Amino acid sequence: MDEFKSGFFIGGEACEGRVLVVDDEPDIRKVVKMTLQKAGYEVLEAENGEKAIEVINSGENRLLLDVVICDIRMPKINGAEAVAYFRSNYPRVPLIVLTGFPDTDMATSFLRQGVVDYLVKPVEGEKLRSAVARAIEQRELAKL
Amino acid sequence: MEISDHTKVAILGAGRDGLALLDLLHHIPSIEIVGITDRNPAAPGLQRARELQIPVIINVPDLIGNHGVNLFLDATGDPEMEASLHAHKPPGANILSGSASRLLWKLIRHESKLEAELLQSEKLAGIGSFAAGIAHDINNPLQLILGLAENLAEERDLTTVHEQAQDIIEAVKRTSAICRDLTRYSRRASPHQDVLVPVNEKLDEALKIARYASSLHDIEMIKQYQPGAAVKGNPDELLHVLVNLITNAVHAMERGGGTLTLETTVHDGQVHVRISDTGCGIALDKLDEIFEPFFTTKAPGKGTGLGLYNVKTIVNKMHGAIAIDSQIDRGTTFTLTFPKAEPAG
């Protein structure tokens, strides 16, 4: 009945991809999850960099994680440290930074490290979904 | 004339000029105002002196004959007073009268204006460093609001619509509180407005502001407040002192986090405010310098070097004292001691 429900099954019965959202604010995780689920993504959550590393290192996530969306200002292991960890240990998983603080220097440094997108909150659902889709597409192309 | 370490001053005349002298001099710890007098019992300076608990001497000759006075400030502009003062003052006491007295008043007023300017510029410069924190605290709720609103445009379940609308309202309230806190902090401190300030409340308020200057994520907070810790002073200025010290403490723990302890105690008529960190500490040979204007350990453009200078100026004005206990790599404790203020009545 809903358009987005039909979207959930785009491309046969499979989901569009598995996304890990790393943000210390439960509200942000909730709303990003809602936005991506509508487009058929499966969404995992982590409240900081430390938890994110735990999630990616557990079980099948290691293989099945398609995109990581990461905040910067977080407790424990912050976004910048998490990005560095992901880039060196999981260079094949595309990273999108989603931050509340637009900082050109930081953005440049992240993009140089191989982060595929640098988005500033608040980001519209459509923009977020297309950033995720683009990240997955680029990864698929890289595999060829 | 040399003003020694401790000067006992008598003010003659409690009109506009006398009142201004009283207001400015009573802030200076090394000056004790022994008394103020005026022939007119309704003079505004006398009322102010009673509020400040400074002796009001009704009989003018009583004050002129007081042997404890080092310096008479004659703000009456009355030649008769001047003559009487010269004839009856205790030997060795100095007199400032007429235009000399007015000049002194002008100089002090000028300095106090400069001080206020310095404080305000430092505060505004500091707010620049809040940008990241403010952006974080505004853009996060905005992300929630945007996401929920996008969903509401398509949502058909009425219960969900109500819930999410409520979430949006809450998020808007949180966001507007940020602007309220910051405008309250950034406004110019109103001059000479000494009131009873509850220290514990001010510490909590300062903590909210300090969050913008630096992330408190990796910092454990310990609060030990003794109820009834109240001091006399300007609330805006005390807030500024506390924001400064808390921000410094958090910056000292930038690498690897730590524990921030905020403590108030009241005993023997004194209020002690302790702000402790477990951070990098201050080198012994730097302890003397940290209150100097433009002293900073921060990178160029990161600090004004006026923070602790202003802290000291304000604490002095409140008749308080600052003690520092610091060990390299162990942490620093700033202890502020103020005279305890009793609620009026």
Short mmCIF file of C-alpha atoms in Angstrom, two decimals:
data_model
loop_
_atom_site.label_atom_id
_atom_site.label_comp_id
_atom_site.label_asym_id
_atom_site.label_seq_id
_atom_site.Cartn_x
_atom_site.Cartn_y
_atom_site.Cartn_z
CA MET A 1 0.00 0.00 0.00
CA ASP A 2 2.75 2.49 0.81
CA GLU A 3 5.13 3.57 -1.90
CA PHE A 4 8.10 3.22 0.40
CA LYS A 5 7.08 -0.25 1.45
CA SER A 6 7.25 -1.34 -2.15
CA GLY A 7 10.67 0.38 -2.26
CA PHE A 8 11.81 -1.97 0.45
CA PHE A 9 11.76 -4.80 -2.04
CA ILE A 10 13.40 -3.07 -4.98
CA GLY A 11 15.47 -5.52 -6.99
CA GLY A 12 13.71 -8.70 -5.98
CA GLU A 13 13.38 -9.67 -2.32
CA ALA A 14 16.78 -8.49 -1.11
CA CYS A 15 17.39 -5.34 0.93
CA GLU A 16 19.30 -2.48 -0.65
CA GLY A 17 22.25 -2.79 1.64
CA ARG A 18 23.38 -2.79 5.22
CA VAL A 19 24.27 0.58 6.77
CA LEU A 20 25.92 1.26 10.12
CA VAL A 21 24.92 4.61 11.69
CA VAL A 22 27.38 5.89 14.30
CA ASP A 23 26.08 8.82 16.36
CA ASP A 24 25.93 9.51 20.09
CA GLU A 25 22.47 11.04 19.82
CA PRO A 26 19.71 8.41 19.88
CA ASP A 27 17.41 10.91 18.13
CA ILE A 28 19.76 11.13 15.17
CA ARG A 29 20.16 7.36 14.91
CA LYS A 30 16.38 7.00 15.07
CA VAL A 31 15.69 9.51 12.34
CA VAL A 32 18.51 8.37 10.04
CA LYS A 33 17.36 4.78 10.49
CA MET A 34 13.79 5.76 9.63
CA THR A 35 14.94 7.63 6.53
CA LEU A 36 17.09 4.77 5.23
CA GLN A 37 14.70 1.95 6.09
CA LYS A 38 12.14 3.62 3.86
CA ALA A 39 14.53 3.15 0.96
CA GLY A 40 15.03 -0.50 1.80
CA TYR A 41 18.26 -0.41 3.73
CA GLU A 42 18.93 -2.47 6.79
CA VAL A 43 20.30 -0.18 9.51
CA LEU A 44 22.63 -1.07 12.38
CA GLU A 45 23.41 1.43 15.13
CA ALA A 46 26.40 2.34 17.30
CA GLU A 47 26.55 5.16 19.86
CA ASN A 48 30.25 5.93 19.50
CA GLY A 49 33.41 4.95 17.67
CA GLU A 50 34.23 2.20 20.14
CA LYS A 51 30.83 0.54 19.68
CA ALA A 52 31.11 0.98 15.91
CA ILE A 53 34.37 -0.94 15.86
CA GLU A 54 32.74 -3.65 17.97
CA VAL A 55 29.82 -3.87 15.55
CA ILE A 56 31.98 -4.14 12.45
CA ASN A 57 34.20 -6.75 14.05
CA SER A 58 31.31 -8.95 15.08
CA GLY A 59 30.18 -11.91 13.01
CA GLU A 60 28.92 -11.42 9.54
CA ASN A 61 28.97 -7.61 9.65
CA ARG A 62 32.60 -7.78 8.70
CA LEU A 63 31.50 -9.03 5.31
CA LEU A 64 28.05 -7.61 4.90
CA LEU A 65 28.43 -3.99 5.92
CA ASP A 66 27.96 -1.78 2.87
CA VAL A 67 28.26 1.76 4.22
CA VAL A 68 29.18 3.46 7.49
CA ILE A 69 27.64 6.86 8.33
CA CYS A 70 29.68 8.46 11.08
CA ASP A 71 29.26 11.53 13.29
CA ILE A 72 32.42 13.37 14.46
CA ARG A 73 31.80 14.84 17.92
CA MET A 74 31.28 11.73 20.04
CA PRO A 75 32.50 10.28 23.34
CA LYS A 76 35.06 7.46 23.71
CA ILE A 77 36.54 6.99 20.26
CA ASN A 78 35.43 10.08 18.34
CA GLY A 79 34.50 10.29 14.68
CA ALA A 80 37.93 11.25 13.40
CA GLU A 81 39.55 8.32 15.22
CA ALA A 82 36.82 5.94 14.05
CA VAL A 83 37.27 7.11 10.46
CA ALA A 84 41.01 6.46 10.67
CA TYR A 85 40.36 2.99 12.11
CA PHE A 86 37.83 2.09 9.41
CA ARG A 87 40.03 3.38 6.62
CA SER A 88 43.01 1.31 7.69
CA ASN A 89 41.17 -1.86 8.73
CA TYR A 90 38.20 -1.89 6.37
CA PRO A 91 39.30 0.16 3.37
CA ARG A 92 36.60 -1.41 1.21
CA VAL A 93 33.70 -0.12 3.32
CA PRO A 94 32.67 3.35 2.12
CA LEU A 95 32.45 6.01 4.83
CA ILE A 96 30.08 8.97 4.93
CA VAL A 97 30.66 11.65 7.54
CA LEU A 98 27.47 13.24 8.88
CA THR A 99 28.35 16.11 11.20
CA GLY A 100 26.68 19.02 12.95
CA PHE A 101 29.64 21.27 12.43
CA PRO A 102 30.62 22.36 8.92
CA ASP A 103 34.39 22.70 8.88
CA THR A 104 36.13 23.00 5.53
CA ASP A 105 39.55 21.93 6.79
CA MET A 106 38.10 18.87 8.43
CA ALA A 107 36.05 18.02 5.33
CA THR A 108 39.13 18.26 3.12
CA SER A 109 41.11 16.08 5.46
CA PHE A 110 38.37 13.43 5.54
CA LEU A 111 37.94 13.39 1.79
CA ARG A 112 41.69 13.03 1.43
CA GLN A 113 41.54 10.02 3.76
CA GLY A 114 39.06 8.43 1.39
CA VAL A 115 35.76 9.38 3.00
CA VAL A 116 33.26 9.32 0.13
CA ASP A 117 30.92 12.06 1.35
CA TYR A 118 30.87 14.82 3.95
CA LEU A 119 27.32 15.79 4.87
CA VAL A 120 26.28 18.52 7.27
CA LYS A 121 23.24 18.14 9.49
CA PRO A 122 20.43 18.77 8.90
CA VAL A 123 20.49 16.75 5.69
CA GLU A 124 17.34 15.99 3.72
CA GLY A 125 16.26 12.39 3.45
CA GLU A 126 16.60 12.36 -0.30
CA LYS A 127 20.15 13.67 -0.17
CA LEU A 128 21.14 11.13 2.48
CA ARG A 129 19.60 8.25 0.55
CA SER A 130 21.31 9.24 -2.68
CA ALA A 131 24.67 9.63 -0.87
CA VAL A 132 24.31 6.08 0.45
CA ALA A 133 23.26 4.75 -2.95
CA ARG A 134 26.20 6.52 -4.60
CA ALA A 135 28.65 5.12 -2.03
CA ILE A 136 27.46 1.57 -2.68
CA GLU A 137 27.55 2.08 -6.43
CA GLN A 138 31.13 3.37 -6.30
CA ARG A 139 32.14 0.37 -4.24
CA GLU A 140 30.57 -2.00 -6.71
CA LEU A 141 32.41 -0.26 -9.55
CA ALA A 142 35.68 -0.53 -7.66
CA LYS A 143 35.17 -4.27 -7.39
CA LEU A 144 35.11 -4.64 -11.16
CA MET B 1 51.02 61.00 47.35
CA GLU B 2 51.70 57.32 47.63
CA ILE B 3 48.84 54.95 48.27
CA SER B 4 50.26 52.32 50.59
CA ASP B 5 49.19 48.68 50.63
CA HIS B 6 46.22 49.37 52.81
CA THR B 7 44.58 52.76 52.75
CA LYS B 8 41.87 53.90 55.12
CA VAL B 9 39.68 56.39 53.39
CA ALA B 10 36.97 58.75 54.59
CA ILE B 11 34.52 60.21 52.10
CA LEU B 12 33.07 63.62 52.77
CA GLY B 13 29.95 64.33 50.77
CA ALA B 14 27.51 61.69 49.70
CA GLY B 15 25.96 63.42 46.70
CA ARG B 16 26.54 62.30 43.13
CA ASP B 17 30.37 62.51 43.31
CA GLY B 18 30.62 60.97 46.78
CA LEU B 19 28.32 58.12 45.75
CA ALA B 20 30.45 57.41 42.68
CA LEU B 21 33.65 57.37 44.75
CA LEU B 22 32.02 55.02 47.22
CA ASP B 23 30.84 52.67 44.48
CA LEU B 24 34.24 52.50 42.86
CA LEU B 25 36.48 52.41 45.93
CA HIS B 26 34.60 49.77 47.89
CA HIS B 27 35.52 47.23 45.17
CA ILE B 28 39.22 47.71 45.79
CA PRO B 29 40.44 45.25 48.43
CA SER B 30 43.39 47.39 49.56
CA ILE B 31 41.09 50.32 50.34
CA GLU B 32 39.02 50.38 53.48
CA ILE B 33 36.29 52.99 53.65
CA VAL B 34 36.23 54.01 57.29
CA GLY B 35 33.16 56.17 56.91
CA ILE B 36 31.13 58.52 54.78
CA THR B 37 29.35 61.65 55.86
CA ASP B 38 27.10 64.38 54.49
CA ARG B 39 25.24 67.29 56.05
CA ASN B 40 22.16 66.15 54.17
CA PRO B 41 20.85 62.96 55.83
CA ALA B 42 18.93 62.12 52.62
CA ALA B 43 22.08 62.17 50.43
CA PRO B 44 22.03 59.13 48.10
CA GLY B 45 25.56 58.02 49.04
CA LEU B 46 24.51 57.50 52.67
CA GLN B 47 21.76 55.08 51.68
CA ARG B 48 24.22 53.19 49.45
CA ALA B 49 26.80 53.07 52.28
CA ARG B 50 24.22 51.45 54.59
CA GLU B 51 23.56 48.81 51.93
CA LEU B 52 27.29 48.13 51.67
CA GLN B 53 27.62 48.09 55.45
CA ILE B 54 30.01 51.02 55.40
CA PRO B 55 29.76 53.27 58.49
CA VAL B 56 27.62 56.37 57.96
CA ILE B 57 28.82 59.16 60.21
CA ILE B 58 26.09 61.68 60.92
CA ASN B 59 28.27 64.20 62.73
CA VAL B 60 30.80 65.55 60.19
CA PRO B 61 33.51 66.58 62.73
CA ASP B 62 33.51 63.02 64.11
CA LEU B 63 34.78 61.72 60.80
CA ILE B 64 37.23 64.56 60.27
CA GLY B 65 38.77 63.87 63.70
CA ASN B 66 39.10 60.10 63.12
CA HIS B 67 42.76 59.23 63.65
CA GLY B 68 42.45 55.95 61.75
CA VAL B 69 42.00 57.76 58.43
CA ASN B 70 44.96 58.03 55.99
CA LEU B 71 43.13 59.86 53.27
CA PHE B 72 40.18 62.22 53.18
CA LEU B 73 38.32 62.49 49.93
CA ASP B 74 36.34 65.69 49.90
CA ALA B 75 33.60 65.45 47.34
CA THR B 76 31.50 68.28 48.75
CA GLY B 77 32.93 71.12 46.67
CA ASP B 78 32.23 73.26 49.72
CA PRO B 79 35.07 75.75 50.56
CA GLU B 80 33.96 75.78 54.20
CA MET B 81 34.37 72.01 54.41
CA GLU B 82 37.79 72.26 52.85
CA ALA B 83 38.87 74.84 55.44
CA SER B 84 37.47 72.84 58.32
CA LEU B 85 39.16 69.70 57.03
CA HIS B 86 42.55 71.39 56.85
CA ALA B 87 42.10 72.79 60.36
CA HIS B 88 40.91 69.64 62.11
CA LYS B 89 42.25 66.58 60.29
CA PRO B 90 44.61 64.29 62.23
CA PRO B 91 48.30 64.98 61.56
CA GLY B 92 49.71 62.88 58.73
CA ALA B 93 46.37 62.30 57.00
CA ASN B 94 46.19 63.41 53.39
CA ILE B 95 43.41 65.32 51.71
CA LEU B 96 42.15 65.13 48.19
CA SER B 97 39.59 67.76 47.53
CA GLY B 98 38.03 69.91 44.89
CA SER B 99 39.24 69.28 41.37
CA ALA B 100 41.87 66.72 42.54
CA SER B 101 39.13 64.62 44.05
CA ARG B 102 37.05 64.88 40.90
CA LEU B 103 40.09 63.94 38.81
CA LEU B 104 40.59 60.82 40.90
CA TRP B 105 36.96 59.93 40.41
CA LYS B 106 37.28 60.41 36.65
CA LEU B 107 40.41 58.25 36.51
CA ILE B 108 38.84 55.44 38.47
CA ARG B 109 35.71 55.63 36.39
CA HIS B 110 37.82 55.49 33.24
CA GLU B 111 39.72 52.46 34.49
CA SER B 112 36.57 50.69 35.48
CA LYS B 113 35.19 51.33 31.98
CA LEU B 114 38.36 49.89 30.43
CA GLU B 115 38.11 46.87 32.69
CA ALA B 116 34.52 46.29 31.60
CA GLU B 117 35.58 46.63 27.95
CA LEU B 118 38.39 44.13 28.42
CA LEU B 119 36.05 41.66 30.05
CA GLN B 120 33.48 42.03 27.31
CA SER B 121 36.05 41.64 24.50
CA GLU B 122 37.49 38.52 26.09
CA LYS B 123 34.01 37.09 26.51
CA LEU B 124 33.10 37.79 22.89
CA ALA B 125 36.43 36.40 21.65
CA GLY B 126 35.73 33.26 23.67
CA ILE B 127 32.32 32.82 22.12
CA GLY B 128 34.10 32.24 18.80
CA SER B 129 35.36 28.97 20.22
CA PHE B 130 31.78 27.95 21.00
CA ALA B 131 30.96 27.66 17.29
CA ALA B 132 31.53 23.90 17.05
CA GLY B 133 29.53 23.20 20.19
CA ILE B 134 26.68 25.47 19.20
CA ALA B 135 26.54 24.04 15.68
CA HIS B 136 26.41 20.53 17.13
CA ASP B 137 23.65 21.40 19.56
CA ILE B 138 21.54 23.21 16.99
CA ASN B 139 22.06 20.98 13.97
CA ASN B 140 21.33 17.75 15.80
CA PRO B 141 17.81 18.76 16.79
CA LEU B 142 17.37 20.25 13.31
CA GLN B 143 18.24 16.87 11.81
CA LEU B 144 15.60 15.27 14.00
CA ILE B 145 13.03 17.94 13.12
CA LEU B 146 13.73 17.63 9.39
CA GLY B 147 13.62 13.83 9.42
CA LEU B 148 10.39 13.74 11.39
CA ALA B 149 8.75 16.42 9.26
CA GLU B 150 9.69 14.53 6.09
CA ASN B 151 8.12 11.44 7.55
CA LEU B 152 5.01 13.31 8.71
CA ALA B 153 4.40 14.47 5.14
CA GLU B 154 3.71 10.83 4.26
CA GLU B 155 2.68 9.33 7.58
CA ARG B 156 -0.85 8.00 7.78
CA ASP B 157 -0.90 6.49 11.25
CA LEU B 158 -2.47 9.10 13.49
CA THR B 159 -0.75 7.91 16.68
CA THR B 160 2.65 8.18 15.01
CA VAL B 161 1.73 11.63 13.69
CA HIS B 162 0.92 12.82 17.21
CA GLU B 163 4.06 11.30 18.71
CA GLN B 164 6.36 12.74 16.09
CA ALA B 165 4.73 16.18 16.24
CA GLN B 166 5.39 16.11 19.99
CA ASP B 167 9.04 15.13 19.35
CA ILE B 168 9.38 18.11 17.03
CA ILE B 169 7.99 20.47 19.65
CA GLU B 170 10.46 19.16 22.25
CA ALA B 171 13.37 19.49 19.82
CA VAL B 172 12.43 23.10 19.05
CA LYS B 173 12.29 23.89 22.78
CA ARG B 174 15.76 22.40 23.32
CA THR B 175 17.16 24.42 20.45
CA SER B 176 15.71 27.70 21.65
CA ALA B 177 17.20 27.10 25.12
CA ILE B 178 20.67 27.24 23.52
CA CYS B 179 20.12 30.76 22.25
CA ARG B 180 18.64 31.83 25.57
CA ASP B 181 21.67 30.56 27.54
CA LEU B 182 24.13 32.15 25.16
CA THR B 183 22.53 35.55 24.96
CA ARG B 184 22.36 35.65 28.73
CA TYR B 185 26.07 34.85 28.87
CA SER B 186 27.23 37.20 26.12
CA ARG B 187 25.42 40.30 27.33
CA ARG B 188 27.50 43.05 28.92
CA ALA B 189 27.69 42.68 32.69
CA SER B 190 25.60 45.43 34.23
CA PRO B 191 27.94 47.71 36.20
CA HIS B 192 27.93 47.98 39.99
CA GLN B 193 25.13 45.58 40.50
CA ASP B 194 26.15 43.63 43.53
CA VAL B 195 23.53 41.20 44.63
CA LEU B 196 23.33 37.91 46.47
CA VAL B 197 24.53 35.21 44.06
CA PRO B 198 23.80 31.53 44.71
CA VAL B 199 27.10 29.90 43.74
CA ASN B 200 25.80 26.37 43.12
CA GLU B 201 23.27 27.61 40.58
CA LYS B 202 25.96 29.67 38.85
CA LEU B 203 28.25 26.62 38.65
CA ASP B 204 25.52 24.66 36.87
CA GLU B 205 24.85 27.56 34.54
CA ALA B 206 28.58 27.87 33.80
CA LEU B 207 28.77 24.17 33.03
CA LYS B 208 26.08 24.55 30.39
CA ILE B 209 28.05 27.35 28.71
CA ALA B 210 31.40 25.58 29.01
CA ARG B 211 29.94 22.62 27.09
CA TYR B 212 29.94 24.79 23.98
CA ALA B 213 33.61 25.66 24.34
CA SER B 214 34.74 22.07 24.63
CA SER B 215 33.26 18.63 24.52
CA LEU B 216 32.59 17.15 27.96
CA HIS B 217 31.98 13.70 26.49
CA ASP B 218 34.99 11.93 27.91
CA ILE B 219 34.88 13.72 31.21
CA GLU B 220 33.47 12.34 34.40
CA MET B 221 31.67 14.95 36.46
CA ILE B 222 31.62 15.09 40.23
CA LYS B 223 29.51 17.77 41.91
CA GLN B 224 29.68 18.32 45.64
CA TYR B 225 27.63 21.36 46.48
CA GLN B 226 26.98 22.58 49.98
CA PRO B 227 23.55 24.22 50.10
CA GLY B 228 23.47 27.89 51.01
CA ALA B 229 26.74 28.83 49.31
CA ALA B 230 26.01 32.44 48.44
CA VAL B 231 28.33 35.36 47.75
CA LYS B 232 27.90 39.07 47.08
CA GLY B 233 28.81 40.24 43.62
CA ASN B 234 27.79 40.74 40.06
CA PRO B 235 26.12 37.52 38.84
CA ASP B 236 27.21 38.02 35.21
CA GLU B 237 30.81 38.50 36.26
CA LEU B 238 30.85 35.49 38.58
CA LEU B 239 29.37 33.38 35.79
CA HIS B 240 32.20 34.55 33.56
CA VAL B 241 34.79 33.53 36.18
CA LEU B 242 33.29 30.06 36.52
CA VAL B 243 32.94 29.50 32.76
CA ASN B 244 36.59 30.46 32.38
CA LEU B 245 37.86 28.12 35.08
CA ILE B 246 35.68 25.19 33.97
CA THR B 247 36.73 25.64 30.34
CA ASN B 248 40.39 25.73 31.35
CA ALA B 249 39.93 22.57 33.44
CA VAL B 250 38.30 20.76 30.52
CA HIS B 251 41.00 21.93 28.10
CA ALA B 252 43.63 20.61 30.50
CA MET B 253 42.07 17.15 30.09
CA GLU B 254 41.76 17.32 26.30
CA ARG B 255 44.00 14.31 25.89
CA GLY B 256 42.28 11.21 27.19
CA GLY B 257 39.59 12.71 29.38
CA GLY B 258 39.54 12.76 33.17
CA THR B 259 37.48 13.91 36.09
CA LEU B 260 36.09 17.39 36.64
CA THR B 261 35.13 18.11 40.24
CA LEU B 262 33.03 21.10 41.20
CA GLU B 263 32.77 21.63 44.91
CA THR B 264 31.39 24.31 47.21
CA THR B 265 31.85 24.46 50.96
CA VAL B 266 30.79 27.01 53.52
CA HIS B 267 32.51 27.51 56.82
CA ASP B 268 33.74 30.28 59.11
CA GLY B 269 31.82 32.89 57.17
CA GLN B 270 33.56 31.97 53.94
CA VAL B 271 32.45 30.29 50.75
CA HIS B 272 35.01 28.09 49.00
CA VAL B 273 34.52 27.14 45.37
CA ARG B 274 36.80 24.39 44.08
CA ILE B 275 37.23 23.51 40.43
CA SER B 276 39.53 20.52 39.97
CA ASP B 277 40.72 18.65 36.94
CA THR B 278 42.91 15.60 36.46
CA GLY B 279 44.63 17.11 33.45
CA CYS B 280 48.07 18.22 32.35
CA GLY B 281 48.78 20.55 35.30
CA ILE B 282 50.60 23.89 35.36
CA ALA B 283 54.38 24.08 35.59
CA LEU B 284 55.57 25.62 38.84
CA ASP B 285 57.49 28.40 37.11
CA LYS B 286 54.36 29.37 35.17
CA LEU B 287 52.12 29.77 38.23
CA ASP B 288 53.13 33.40 38.71
CA GLU B 289 52.55 34.26 35.09
CA ILE B 290 49.15 32.78 34.47
CA PHE B 291 47.28 35.82 35.79
CA GLU B 292 49.30 38.23 33.68
CA PRO B 293 47.38 39.79 30.81
CA PHE B 294 48.08 38.14 27.45
CA PHE B 295 49.71 35.09 29.01
CA THR B 296 48.54 32.01 27.17
CA THR B 297 49.72 28.47 26.54
CA LYS B 298 47.28 28.06 23.70
CA ALA B 299 48.17 28.24 20.02
CA PRO B 300 47.95 31.68 18.37
CA GLY B 301 44.32 32.55 17.74
CA LYS B 302 43.06 29.96 20.23
CA GLY B 303 43.12 31.99 23.41
CA THR B 304 43.09 35.69 24.24
CA GLY B 305 45.40 35.38 27.24
CA LEU B 306 42.91 37.53 29.13
CA GLY B 307 40.89 34.76 30.74
CA LEU B 308 42.67 34.39 34.06
CA TYR B 309 43.57 38.07 34.17
CA ASN B 310 39.87 38.87 34.11
CA VAL B 311 39.16 36.08 36.60
CA LYS B 312 41.57 37.66 39.02
CA THR B 313 40.21 41.16 38.51
CA ILE B 314 36.65 40.01 39.19
CA VAL B 315 37.57 37.87 42.20
CA ASN B 316 39.51 40.81 43.70
CA LYS B 317 36.53 43.05 43.17
CA MET B 318 34.40 40.57 45.08
CA HIS B 319 36.91 40.67 47.96
CA GLY B 320 37.79 37.08 47.20
CA ALA B 321 41.04 35.18 46.87
CA ILE B 322 42.36 32.56 44.46
CA ALA B 323 44.58 29.62 45.43
CA ILE B 324 46.06 27.14 42.97
CA ASP B 325 47.25 23.65 43.63
CA SER B 326 48.77 21.98 40.60
CA GLN B 327 50.91 19.01 39.70
CA ILE B 328 52.22 18.24 36.25
CA ASP B 329 50.25 15.38 34.66
CA ARG B 330 48.17 14.99 37.81
CA GLY B 331 45.85 17.95 37.63
CA THR B 332 45.01 21.38 38.94
CA THR B 333 42.66 22.72 41.59
CA PHE B 334 41.56 26.33 41.62
CA THR B 335 40.06 27.37 44.95
CA LEU B 336 38.15 30.61 45.13
CA THR B 337 37.37 31.96 48.59
CA PHE B 338 34.75 34.65 49.10
CA PRO B 339 33.15 36.22 52.14
CA LYS B 340 29.84 34.44 52.70
CA ALA B 341 26.83 36.60 51.92
CA GLU B 342 23.68 36.29 54.01
CA PRO B 343 20.28 36.58 52.42
CA ALA B 344 18.79 39.99 53.20
CA GLY B 345 16.26 40.24 56.03
#
